[in-house]
Amino acid sequence: MTQRPAERPRVVFFSINGAGLGHLSRSLAYARRLRERADSFFFSLASAIDVIHDMGFPADYFVSEAWTRSESNAWERELLVRFGLLLEEVRPTVAVFDGTWPFQGFLDACDAYNVPRRVWSRRGLHRPGHGIVPVDERHFDLVIEPGELGTSLTVVRPRRPGRKVRTPPVTLLRDDELLDRDAARAALGLSSEGRHALLALGAGNLGDPTPAALGLIDELGRRGFDIACTRAPISIKDMPLPDNVRPLTLYPLARYLRAFDVFVGAAGYNTCCEVVQSGVPSLLVPNTVAADDQARRAAAVAKHARAVVSECLTTDERREAVDRLLALAAAAPPPRPALDGAQHAADELFALCGAGAAA
Amino acid sequence: MTVADETKRLRLMIERLAAEADSDPVVVRYPPRFGRMRLGLYRRVRIAVGDVLRGLGLRARPVPKPWRVGLRHAERTEEAGPLVLWALGAERDALRRACLAFKAIEPELLPELVPVLVTDVTDFAFFSRLGWLVEYVPTLPAPAEGYAARKTRYLARRYRNAPVLPWSAGLEADFGTERIRRWIAESTTSAATP
């Protein structure tokens, strides 16, 4: 039952600016599952405010530490005041940080305002040498670890502060929100006949996917595919595309993915979950610059979905990868693992809201 | 109203808002602690000793680093100061045209000035490709209805000494670098006149 506004707890989601929209998408996934029970607000370092508004949530934006030319201390000082201002006006019960490293400005603002409950949504699977964060998880009431494919719900540490829960993978959309092939093609204006391929090799803000993308466009074009390529909302520049490639701005990708016979994408957390959820045969090209271990994640996806993994660095690699992808497309999809992590995370957050209100 | 008049009006309004923001306790309520609560005893003692020495004037106080408005992926913005484009209440398509006009003359403004867009328009896919700092002023629902006004005052305080132009300047027929510099100079002189 929907709670009356006066009774509803308020949750502020603080999402960082990553290589893609993974952090923001996870926060949105939690907020959407909380929609009937709590009011969510966003403080986003990712410049994808339109996406948040489109999902029906209010949001503010602050430039990310990755984009600003301000030195770290100056940026943190500014962040502290900006986030403090939002906290004072929203007066949340819970503040949720989704990111690799909780910023000092976030922690200090929460301390100064005295936010009742704090949560860290901390994705794992970092590349060796990354993800070693000298922040004690016990500074948070709850740590949510959105799990990789095959993860089941696990309470790693039961007691607060620092209660830690590992969830199954988190997807932004529920299964029934994905369009089927015909509906998705109609929504995108694609012909109902013919073979369509979609490329989404990342925003291009972390590593340049252009050489691999252009090579794959060439390879798939020679196999008779009509090709579309995504333009990420947070891209700082658009990849130059051949005339025969259709640019598309798609969010959330999963809603439209079944329009395509094959998909080629980077192996970020969100994309991998969407590949498995949609069941579309996919070629995953891991981003080797990102902090997360995309190569390892892509290999895991290949066990749970019709997916091929290749860095696609050379013409031969791309040809061989597309050969394998097309062979795989004809095979039956493997059984799908649980993807209901967002619901479990939202339940944990809501339970914490109650604890915060009682505190 | 001409751009020159609008610029003068804007300069006075920002000064008024900035003065109002001076009495907002939000700045002093959120002092940076930079992790002191999370450091070990040895580090905390060292910091405390440093604080005492600075208090006695025996150690220099660190000079806070300035807030820079350039973006890392935008070339020649390392040392650039802000040219504030005030675009609250702008219409989306018109704002796009104005931004593109400013973008076209940006090489002539750099490395001295880089636009900072203060806006309540939500068009971030477009903004991201401009390479400018965007200061967004959203309208939030209850209980945060006052957030937009309060953030506007804060931004006026943050950029009170920066040159500011109305976004619609970019739509002027005779728009160009020299005109921009003249508008800025006229508004500064006017605002300084009692």
Coordinates of C-alpha atoms in Angstrom, one line a residue:
Chain A
M1 CA 0.0 0.0 0.0
T2 CA 1.3 3.5 -0.9
Q3 CA 2.1 5.6 2.1
R4 CA 0.8 9.1 2.5
P5 CA 3.4 11.7 1.7
A6 CA 3.6 13.0 5.2
E7 CA 4.5 9.6 6.5
R8 CA 7.0 8.7 3.8
P9 CA 10.7 8.6 4.5
R10 CA 13.0 10.5 2.3
V11 CA 16.1 9.0 0.7
V12 CA 18.9 11.0 -1.0
F13 CA 20.9 9.0 -3.5
F14 CA 24.4 10.3 -4.2
S15 CA 25.8 8.8 -7.4
I16 CA 29.3 9.4 -8.8
N17 CA 30.3 9.9 -12.4
G18 CA 31.8 6.7 -13.7
A19 CA 32.9 5.5 -17.1
G20 CA 29.2 5.0 -17.9
L21 CA 25.9 5.3 -16.1
G22 CA 26.3 2.2 -13.8
H23 CA 26.4 4.0 -10.5
L24 CA 23.4 6.2 -11.4
S25 CA 21.5 3.2 -12.9
R26 CA 21.9 1.2 -9.7
S27 CA 20.7 4.1 -7.6
L28 CA 17.7 4.5 -10.0
A29 CA 17.0 0.8 -9.7
Y30 CA 16.8 1.1 -5.9
A31 CA 14.7 4.3 -6.1
R32 CA 12.2 2.7 -8.5
R33 CA 11.7 -0.3 -6.2
L34 CA 11.2 2.2 -3.3
R35 CA 8.8 4.4 -5.2
E36 CA 5.6 3.2 -3.4
R37 CA 7.3 3.5 0.0
A38 CA 9.6 6.4 0.1
D39 CA 10.4 9.7 -1.7
S40 CA 13.8 9.7 -3.5
F41 CA 16.0 12.6 -4.4
F42 CA 19.2 12.5 -6.4
F43 CA 22.5 14.4 -6.0
S44 CA 24.3 13.3 -9.1
L45 CA 27.9 13.8 -10.2
A46 CA 27.0 12.2 -13.6
S47 CA 25.7 14.8 -16.0
A48 CA 22.6 12.7 -16.9
I49 CA 20.0 14.7 -15.0
D50 CA 17.5 14.3 -17.9
V51 CA 17.7 10.5 -17.3
I52 CA 16.8 10.9 -13.6
H53 CA 13.9 13.3 -14.4
D54 CA 12.6 10.9 -17.1
M55 CA 12.4 8.3 -14.4
G56 CA 10.3 10.7 -12.3
F57 CA 12.8 11.7 -9.7
P58 CA 14.0 15.2 -8.6
A59 CA 17.7 15.7 -8.9
D60 CA 20.6 18.2 -8.6
Y61 CA 23.9 18.1 -10.3
F62 CA 27.4 18.9 -9.2
V63 CA 30.5 18.6 -11.4
S64 CA 32.5 15.4 -10.7
E65 CA 36.0 15.2 -9.4
A66 CA 36.9 13.5 -12.7
W67 CA 35.8 16.5 -14.7
T68 CA 36.7 19.5 -12.6
R69 CA 40.0 21.3 -12.9
S70 CA 39.8 22.2 -9.2
E71 CA 42.2 20.5 -6.9
S72 CA 40.9 17.7 -4.8
N73 CA 40.6 19.7 -1.6
A74 CA 38.9 22.6 -3.3
W75 CA 36.4 20.3 -5.0
E76 CA 35.7 18.4 -1.7
R77 CA 35.2 21.8 0.1
E78 CA 32.7 22.9 -2.5
L79 CA 31.0 19.5 -2.5
L80 CA 30.6 19.6 1.2
V81 CA 28.6 22.9 1.1
R82 CA 26.6 21.9 -2.0
F83 CA 25.6 18.6 -0.6
G84 CA 25.0 20.1 2.9
L85 CA 22.6 22.6 1.3
L86 CA 20.6 19.8 -0.3
L87 CA 20.5 17.8 2.9
E88 CA 19.2 20.8 4.8
E89 CA 16.4 21.3 2.4
V90 CA 15.4 17.7 1.7
R91 CA 16.0 16.5 5.3
P92 CA 16.4 12.9 4.4
T93 CA 16.1 9.8 6.6
V94 CA 18.8 8.0 4.6
A95 CA 21.7 9.0 2.4
V96 CA 22.9 6.4 -0.1
F97 CA 26.4 6.7 -1.7
D98 CA 26.9 4.7 -4.8
G99 CA 30.5 4.8 -5.8
T100 CA 33.9 3.2 -5.5
W101 CA 35.3 5.6 -2.9
P102 CA 33.1 7.6 -0.5
F103 CA 34.1 11.2 -0.8
Q104 CA 35.2 13.1 2.3
G105 CA 32.8 15.9 1.3
F106 CA 29.9 13.4 1.4
L107 CA 30.9 11.9 4.7
D108 CA 31.6 15.3 6.3
A109 CA 28.2 16.7 5.1
C110 CA 26.4 13.7 6.5
D111 CA 28.2 14.2 9.8
A112 CA 27.6 17.9 9.9
Y113 CA 23.9 17.6 9.1
N114 CA 23.7 14.4 11.1
V115 CA 21.9 12.3 8.5
P116 CA 20.1 9.5 10.6
R117 CA 21.2 6.6 8.4
R118 CA 24.0 6.2 5.8
V119 CA 24.4 3.6 3.2
W120 CA 27.2 2.6 0.8
S121 CA 26.3 0.8 -2.4
R122 CA 29.6 -0.7 -3.2
R123 CA 30.1 -2.7 -6.3
G124 CA 32.8 -5.3 -6.1
L125 CA 35.0 -6.9 -8.8
H126 CA 37.7 -4.4 -9.1
R127 CA 40.8 -4.9 -11.2
P128 CA 43.9 -5.9 -9.2
G129 CA 45.3 -2.7 -7.6
H130 CA 42.0 -0.9 -7.7
G131 CA 39.2 -0.8 -5.1
I132 CA 41.4 -0.7 -2.0
V133 CA 39.5 1.9 -0.1
P134 CA 40.7 3.0 3.3
V135 CA 37.2 3.8 4.5
D136 CA 35.8 1.6 7.3
E137 CA 32.5 0.1 6.2
R138 CA 31.3 0.6 9.8
H139 CA 31.0 4.3 9.1
F140 CA 27.8 3.2 7.2
D141 CA 24.7 1.7 8.8
L142 CA 24.4 -0.5 5.7
V143 CA 26.6 -1.6 3.0
I144 CA 24.9 -3.1 -0.1
E145 CA 27.1 -5.0 -2.5
P146 CA 25.3 -5.5 -5.8
G147 CA 26.5 -8.9 -6.7
E148 CA 27.8 -10.3 -10.0
L149 CA 25.9 -12.9 -12.0
G150 CA 25.2 -16.1 -10.1
T151 CA 25.2 -14.3 -6.7
S152 CA 22.5 -15.1 -4.3
L153 CA 21.3 -13.0 -1.4
T154 CA 23.8 -13.2 1.4
V155 CA 24.0 -11.3 4.7
V156 CA 27.7 -10.9 5.0
R157 CA 27.6 -9.0 8.3
P158 CA 24.3 -8.9 10.2
R159 CA 24.6 -6.1 12.7
R160 CA 24.6 -2.3 12.3
P161 CA 26.7 -0.3 11.9
G162 CA 28.3 -1.8 8.9
R163 CA 25.5 -4.4 8.2
K164 CA 26.6 -5.8 4.9
V165 CA 24.3 -7.5 2.3
R166 CA 25.4 -9.0 -1.0
T167 CA 22.5 -9.1 -3.4
P168 CA 21.8 -10.8 -6.7
P169 CA 22.6 -8.6 -9.7
V170 CA 20.8 -5.3 -9.8
T171 CA 18.8 -4.4 -13.0
L172 CA 17.2 -1.1 -13.5
L173 CA 14.0 -2.5 -15.1
R174 CA 11.8 -5.3 -14.1
D175 CA 11.4 -8.1 -16.7
D176 CA 8.0 -7.0 -17.7
E177 CA 9.2 -3.6 -18.6
L178 CA 11.4 -4.9 -21.5
L179 CA 9.8 -4.5 -24.9
D180 CA 9.6 -7.5 -27.1
R181 CA 11.2 -7.6 -30.5
D182 CA 8.4 -6.1 -32.5
A183 CA 7.4 -3.4 -30.0
A184 CA 11.0 -2.4 -29.5
R185 CA 11.6 -2.1 -33.3
A186 CA 8.4 -0.1 -33.7
A187 CA 9.5 2.2 -30.8
L188 CA 12.8 2.8 -32.4
G189 CA 11.5 3.2 -35.9
L190 CA 13.4 0.1 -37.2
S191 CA 12.1 -2.1 -39.9
S192 CA 10.4 -5.2 -38.6
E193 CA 12.2 -7.2 -41.2
G194 CA 16.0 -7.6 -41.6
R195 CA 18.8 -8.1 -39.2
H196 CA 19.7 -5.3 -36.8
A197 CA 22.9 -4.9 -34.7
L198 CA 23.4 -2.4 -31.9
L199 CA 26.8 -1.1 -30.7
A200 CA 27.2 0.5 -27.3
L201 CA 30.9 0.6 -26.5
G202 CA 30.7 3.1 -23.7
A203 CA 30.5 6.9 -23.4
G204 CA 34.1 7.3 -24.6
N205 CA 35.0 9.3 -21.5
L206 CA 37.4 6.6 -20.3
G207 CA 39.4 5.1 -23.1
D208 CA 38.6 5.6 -26.8
P209 CA 36.4 2.9 -28.2
T210 CA 36.4 4.4 -31.8
P211 CA 38.9 2.0 -33.5
A212 CA 37.2 -1.1 -32.2
A213 CA 33.8 0.3 -32.9
L214 CA 34.6 1.3 -36.5
G215 CA 36.2 -2.1 -37.1
L216 CA 33.1 -3.9 -35.8
I217 CA 30.8 -1.7 -37.8
D218 CA 32.7 -2.7 -40.9
E219 CA 32.6 -6.4 -39.9
L220 CA 28.9 -6.5 -39.1
G221 CA 28.1 -4.5 -42.2
R222 CA 29.7 -7.0 -44.4
R223 CA 27.5 -9.7 -42.8
G224 CA 24.4 -7.8 -43.8
F225 CA 23.4 -6.2 -40.6
D226 CA 21.7 -2.8 -40.3
I227 CA 23.7 -1.1 -37.6
A228 CA 22.8 1.4 -34.9
C229 CA 25.2 2.9 -32.4
T230 CA 24.3 4.4 -29.1
R231 CA 25.1 8.0 -28.1
A232 CA 25.6 8.0 -24.3
P233 CA 23.9 10.8 -22.4
I234 CA 27.1 11.7 -20.6
S235 CA 29.4 11.6 -23.6
I236 CA 31.7 14.7 -23.9
K237 CA 32.0 14.1 -27.6
D238 CA 30.3 12.0 -30.2
M239 CA 32.2 9.2 -32.0
P240 CA 32.2 9.9 -35.7
L241 CA 30.0 7.3 -37.4
P242 CA 29.9 6.2 -41.0
D243 CA 26.8 7.4 -42.9
N244 CA 25.2 4.0 -42.9
V245 CA 25.1 3.8 -39.1
R246 CA 22.2 5.1 -37.2
P247 CA 22.9 7.0 -34.0
L248 CA 20.5 6.3 -31.2
T249 CA 20.1 7.7 -27.7
L250 CA 18.7 4.9 -25.6
Y251 CA 18.1 4.8 -21.9
P252 CA 17.5 2.4 -20.4
L253 CA 19.1 0.2 -23.0
A254 CA 17.4 -3.0 -21.7
R255 CA 14.0 -1.6 -22.6
Y256 CA 14.9 -1.7 -26.3
L257 CA 17.6 -4.3 -26.6
R258 CA 15.4 -7.1 -28.0
A259 CA 14.9 -5.0 -31.1
F260 CA 18.3 -6.2 -32.1
D261 CA 19.5 -9.6 -33.4
V262 CA 22.9 -9.0 -31.9
F263 CA 24.4 -6.5 -29.5
V264 CA 28.0 -5.4 -29.1
G265 CA 28.9 -3.6 -25.9
A266 CA 31.4 -2.8 -23.2
A267 CA 31.3 -5.1 -20.1
G268 CA 30.2 -2.6 -17.4
Y269 CA 28.0 -3.9 -14.6
N270 CA 24.8 -2.5 -15.9
T271 CA 25.3 -3.6 -19.5
C272 CA 26.2 -7.1 -18.5
C273 CA 23.1 -7.4 -16.4
E274 CA 21.0 -6.0 -19.3
V275 CA 22.5 -8.5 -21.7
V276 CA 21.6 -11.4 -19.5
Q277 CA 18.1 -10.0 -18.8
S278 CA 17.3 -9.4 -22.4
G279 CA 18.8 -12.6 -23.7
V280 CA 20.1 -11.0 -26.8
P281 CA 23.2 -12.7 -28.2
S282 CA 26.1 -10.3 -27.4
L283 CA 29.7 -9.6 -28.1
L284 CA 31.3 -8.0 -25.0
V285 CA 34.4 -5.8 -25.4
P286 CA 35.8 -5.2 -21.9
N287 CA 37.1 -1.7 -21.2
T288 CA 40.5 -2.3 -19.7
V289 CA 40.9 1.3 -18.4
A290 CA 37.9 1.2 -16.1
A291 CA 38.4 0.5 -12.4
D292 CA 36.2 -2.6 -12.5
D293 CA 37.5 -5.9 -13.9
Q294 CA 35.4 -6.0 -17.0
A295 CA 37.3 -8.9 -18.5
R296 CA 36.4 -11.1 -15.6
R297 CA 32.8 -10.0 -15.5
A298 CA 32.4 -10.6 -19.3
A299 CA 33.8 -14.1 -18.9
A300 CA 31.2 -14.7 -16.2
V301 CA 28.4 -13.4 -18.4
A302 CA 29.5 -15.9 -21.1
K303 CA 28.5 -18.7 -18.7
H304 CA 25.0 -17.3 -18.2
A305 CA 24.1 -15.9 -21.6
R306 CA 24.8 -16.2 -25.2
A307 CA 27.9 -14.0 -25.1
V308 CA 31.3 -13.8 -26.7
V309 CA 34.2 -12.0 -25.1
S310 CA 36.9 -10.3 -27.1
E311 CA 39.0 -7.1 -26.9
C312 CA 38.5 -6.8 -30.7
L313 CA 41.9 -5.0 -31.1
T314 CA 42.7 -6.3 -34.5
T315 CA 40.8 -7.1 -37.7
D316 CA 41.4 -10.8 -37.2
E317 CA 40.1 -10.7 -33.6
R318 CA 37.0 -8.8 -34.7
R319 CA 36.3 -11.2 -37.6
E320 CA 36.7 -14.2 -35.3
A321 CA 34.6 -12.6 -32.6
V322 CA 31.7 -11.9 -35.0
D323 CA 32.0 -15.5 -36.4
R324 CA 31.6 -16.8 -32.8
L325 CA 28.8 -14.4 -32.1
L326 CA 26.7 -15.5 -35.1
A327 CA 27.3 -19.2 -34.3
L328 CA 26.1 -18.5 -30.8
A329 CA 23.0 -16.6 -31.9
A330 CA 21.6 -19.8 -33.4
A331 CA 22.0 -21.7 -30.1
A332 CA 19.4 -22.0 -27.3
P333 CA 19.9 -19.5 -24.4
P334 CA 21.2 -21.0 -21.2
P335 CA 19.0 -20.8 -18.0
R336 CA 18.9 -17.3 -16.6
P337 CA 20.2 -16.6 -13.1
A338 CA 18.3 -14.5 -10.5
L339 CA 18.4 -10.7 -11.3
D340 CA 16.3 -9.4 -8.4
G341 CA 19.0 -7.6 -6.5
A342 CA 17.3 -4.2 -6.7
Q343 CA 14.3 -5.5 -4.9
H344 CA 16.3 -6.9 -2.1
A345 CA 18.4 -3.7 -1.8
A346 CA 15.2 -1.6 -1.7
D347 CA 13.8 -3.8 1.0
E348 CA 17.0 -3.3 3.1
L349 CA 16.9 0.4 2.5
F350 CA 13.2 0.7 3.5
A351 CA 13.9 -1.4 6.7
L352 CA 16.7 1.1 7.5
C353 CA 14.3 4.0 6.9
G354 CA 12.1 2.6 9.7
A355 CA 15.1 2.2 11.9
G356 CA 16.1 5.8 11.1
A357 CA 12.7 7.2 11.9
A358 CA 12.7 5.3 15.2
A359 CA 16.2 6.4 16.2
Chain B
M1 CA 15.6 45.9 -22.7
T2 CA 19.0 46.0 -24.4
V3 CA 21.7 43.4 -23.5
A4 CA 23.7 46.2 -21.8
D5 CA 20.8 47.2 -19.6
E6 CA 20.0 43.5 -18.9
T7 CA 23.6 42.9 -18.0
K8 CA 23.6 45.8 -15.5
R9 CA 20.4 44.6 -14.0
L10 CA 21.8 41.1 -13.6
R11 CA 25.0 42.4 -12.0
L12 CA 23.0 44.3 -9.4
M13 CA 20.7 41.4 -8.7
I14 CA 23.6 39.0 -8.2
E15 CA 25.2 41.5 -5.8
R16 CA 21.9 41.6 -3.9
L17 CA 21.6 37.8 -3.8
A18 CA 25.2 37.3 -2.8
A19 CA 24.7 39.7 0.1
E20 CA 21.7 37.7 1.2
A21 CA 23.7 34.5 0.9
D22 CA 26.4 36.0 3.2
S23 CA 23.9 35.6 6.1
D24 CA 23.1 31.9 5.2
P25 CA 24.9 29.8 7.8
V26 CA 25.3 26.9 5.3
V27 CA 28.9 27.8 4.6
V28 CA 30.0 27.9 8.2
R29 CA 27.9 24.9 9.1
Y30 CA 29.9 22.6 6.8
P31 CA 33.5 23.1 7.7
P32 CA 35.8 20.7 5.9
R33 CA 37.2 18.1 8.2
F34 CA 39.0 16.0 5.6
G35 CA 38.7 12.7 7.4
R36 CA 40.0 13.7 10.8
M37 CA 37.4 11.6 12.5
R38 CA 38.6 8.6 10.5
L39 CA 42.3 8.9 11.1
G40 CA 44.4 7.0 13.6
L41 CA 45.5 8.5 16.9
Y42 CA 49.0 9.4 15.7
R43 CA 47.7 11.3 12.7
R44 CA 45.0 13.1 14.8
V45 CA 47.6 14.1 17.4
R46 CA 49.9 15.5 14.7
I47 CA 47.0 17.5 13.2
A48 CA 46.1 18.8 16.6
V49 CA 49.7 19.9 17.3
G50 CA 49.7 21.6 13.9
D51 CA 46.5 23.4 14.7
V52 CA 48.0 24.7 18.0
L53 CA 51.2 25.9 16.2
R54 CA 49.1 27.6 13.5
G55 CA 47.0 29.2 16.2
L56 CA 50.2 30.6 17.9
G57 CA 51.4 31.9 14.6
L58 CA 54.4 29.5 14.6
R59 CA 53.3 27.7 11.4
A60 CA 51.9 29.1 8.2
R61 CA 48.3 28.4 7.5
P62 CA 47.7 26.4 4.3
V63 CA 46.3 28.6 1.5
P64 CA 43.0 27.1 0.3
K65 CA 43.2 26.1 -3.4
P66 CA 40.9 28.1 -5.6
W67 CA 37.6 26.8 -7.1
R68 CA 38.4 26.4 -10.8
V69 CA 35.7 26.4 -13.4
G70 CA 37.5 24.7 -16.3
L71 CA 36.9 21.1 -17.1
R72 CA 39.7 18.6 -17.6
H73 CA 38.5 17.5 -21.0
A74 CA 38.2 21.1 -22.2
E75 CA 41.6 22.4 -23.5
R76 CA 43.1 25.7 -22.4
T77 CA 40.8 26.0 -19.4
E78 CA 43.5 25.3 -16.8
E79 CA 43.7 28.9 -15.5
A80 CA 40.5 30.3 -17.0
G81 CA 38.2 32.4 -14.9
P82 CA 34.4 32.2 -15.1
L83 CA 32.2 34.1 -17.6
V84 CA 28.8 33.4 -16.0
L85 CA 26.0 32.9 -18.4
W86 CA 22.9 33.5 -16.3
A87 CA 20.1 31.3 -17.9
L88 CA 17.4 30.9 -15.3
G89 CA 14.0 30.7 -17.0
A90 CA 15.5 30.3 -20.5
E91 CA 13.7 28.4 -23.2
R92 CA 15.5 25.2 -24.2
D93 CA 15.9 25.6 -27.9
A94 CA 16.7 29.3 -27.7
L95 CA 19.3 28.5 -25.0
R96 CA 20.9 25.9 -27.3
R97 CA 21.3 28.5 -30.0
A98 CA 22.7 31.0 -27.5
C99 CA 25.2 28.4 -26.1
L100 CA 26.3 27.5 -29.6
A101 CA 27.0 31.2 -30.3
F102 CA 29.1 31.4 -27.2
K103 CA 30.8 28.2 -28.1
A104 CA 31.7 29.6 -31.5
I105 CA 33.7 32.5 -30.0
E106 CA 35.1 30.5 -27.1
P107 CA 38.6 30.2 -28.6
E108 CA 38.8 34.0 -28.5
L109 CA 37.8 34.1 -24.8
L110 CA 40.2 31.4 -23.7
P111 CA 42.5 31.0 -21.9
E112 CA 41.2 34.0 -19.9
L113 CA 37.5 33.2 -19.6
V114 CA 35.4 30.1 -19.9
P115 CA 31.6 30.1 -19.8
V116 CA 29.9 28.8 -16.7
L117 CA 26.2 28.1 -17.4
V118 CA 23.8 28.8 -14.5
T119 CA 20.5 27.3 -15.6
D120 CA 17.3 25.6 -14.6
V121 CA 17.0 24.0 -18.0
T122 CA 17.5 20.3 -18.1
D123 CA 19.4 19.5 -21.3
F124 CA 22.4 17.7 -20.1
A125 CA 23.2 15.6 -23.1
F126 CA 23.6 18.9 -25.0
F127 CA 25.4 20.6 -22.1
S128 CA 27.9 17.7 -21.6
R129 CA 29.2 18.2 -25.2
L130 CA 29.9 22.0 -24.6
G131 CA 32.7 21.3 -22.2
W132 CA 31.5 24.0 -19.7
L133 CA 30.8 23.8 -16.0
V134 CA 27.0 23.7 -15.5
E135 CA 25.6 25.0 -12.3
Y136 CA 22.1 23.5 -12.3
V137 CA 19.3 25.1 -10.3
P138 CA 16.5 22.5 -10.0
T139 CA 13.1 22.9 -8.6
L140 CA 12.6 20.2 -5.9
P141 CA 9.3 19.0 -4.4
A142 CA 8.3 19.3 -0.8
P143 CA 9.8 19.7 1.7
A144 CA 12.6 21.2 -0.5
E145 CA 10.6 23.9 -2.3
G146 CA 13.0 26.6 -1.1
Y147 CA 16.1 24.8 -2.5
A148 CA 16.2 26.6 -5.9
A149 CA 16.1 30.1 -4.4
R150 CA 18.7 29.1 -1.8
K151 CA 21.0 27.6 -4.3
T152 CA 20.6 30.6 -6.6
R153 CA 21.7 32.8 -3.7
Y154 CA 24.7 30.5 -3.1
L155 CA 25.7 30.6 -6.7
A156 CA 25.5 34.4 -6.8
R157 CA 27.8 34.4 -3.8
R158 CA 30.2 31.9 -5.4
Y159 CA 30.4 34.0 -8.6
R160 CA 29.8 37.5 -7.3
N161 CA 33.1 38.8 -8.6
A162 CA 32.9 37.1 -12.0
P163 CA 31.8 38.8 -15.2
V164 CA 28.2 37.8 -15.9
L165 CA 26.0 38.0 -19.0
P166 CA 22.4 37.1 -19.7
W167 CA 22.2 34.0 -21.8
S168 CA 20.2 35.9 -24.4
A169 CA 23.3 37.9 -25.3
G170 CA 24.2 34.9 -27.5
L171 CA 21.1 35.6 -29.6
E172 CA 22.1 39.2 -30.5
A173 CA 22.7 39.9 -34.1
D174 CA 26.0 41.7 -33.5
F175 CA 27.2 39.1 -31.0
G176 CA 31.0 38.8 -30.7
T177 CA 34.0 38.9 -28.4
E178 CA 34.3 42.7 -28.5
R179 CA 30.7 43.2 -27.6
I180 CA 31.0 40.8 -24.7
R181 CA 33.9 42.6 -23.3
R182 CA 32.1 45.9 -23.7
W183 CA 29.0 44.6 -22.0
I184 CA 31.0 43.3 -19.1
A185 CA 33.0 46.5 -18.7
E186 CA 29.8 48.7 -18.8
S187 CA 28.0 46.5 -16.2
T188 CA 31.0 46.5 -13.9
T189 CA 31.4 50.3 -14.1
S190 CA 27.6 50.8 -13.6
A191 CA 27.4 48.3 -10.6
A192 CA 30.3 50.1 -8.9
T193 CA 28.6 53.4 -9.2
P194 CA 26.5 54.3 -6.1

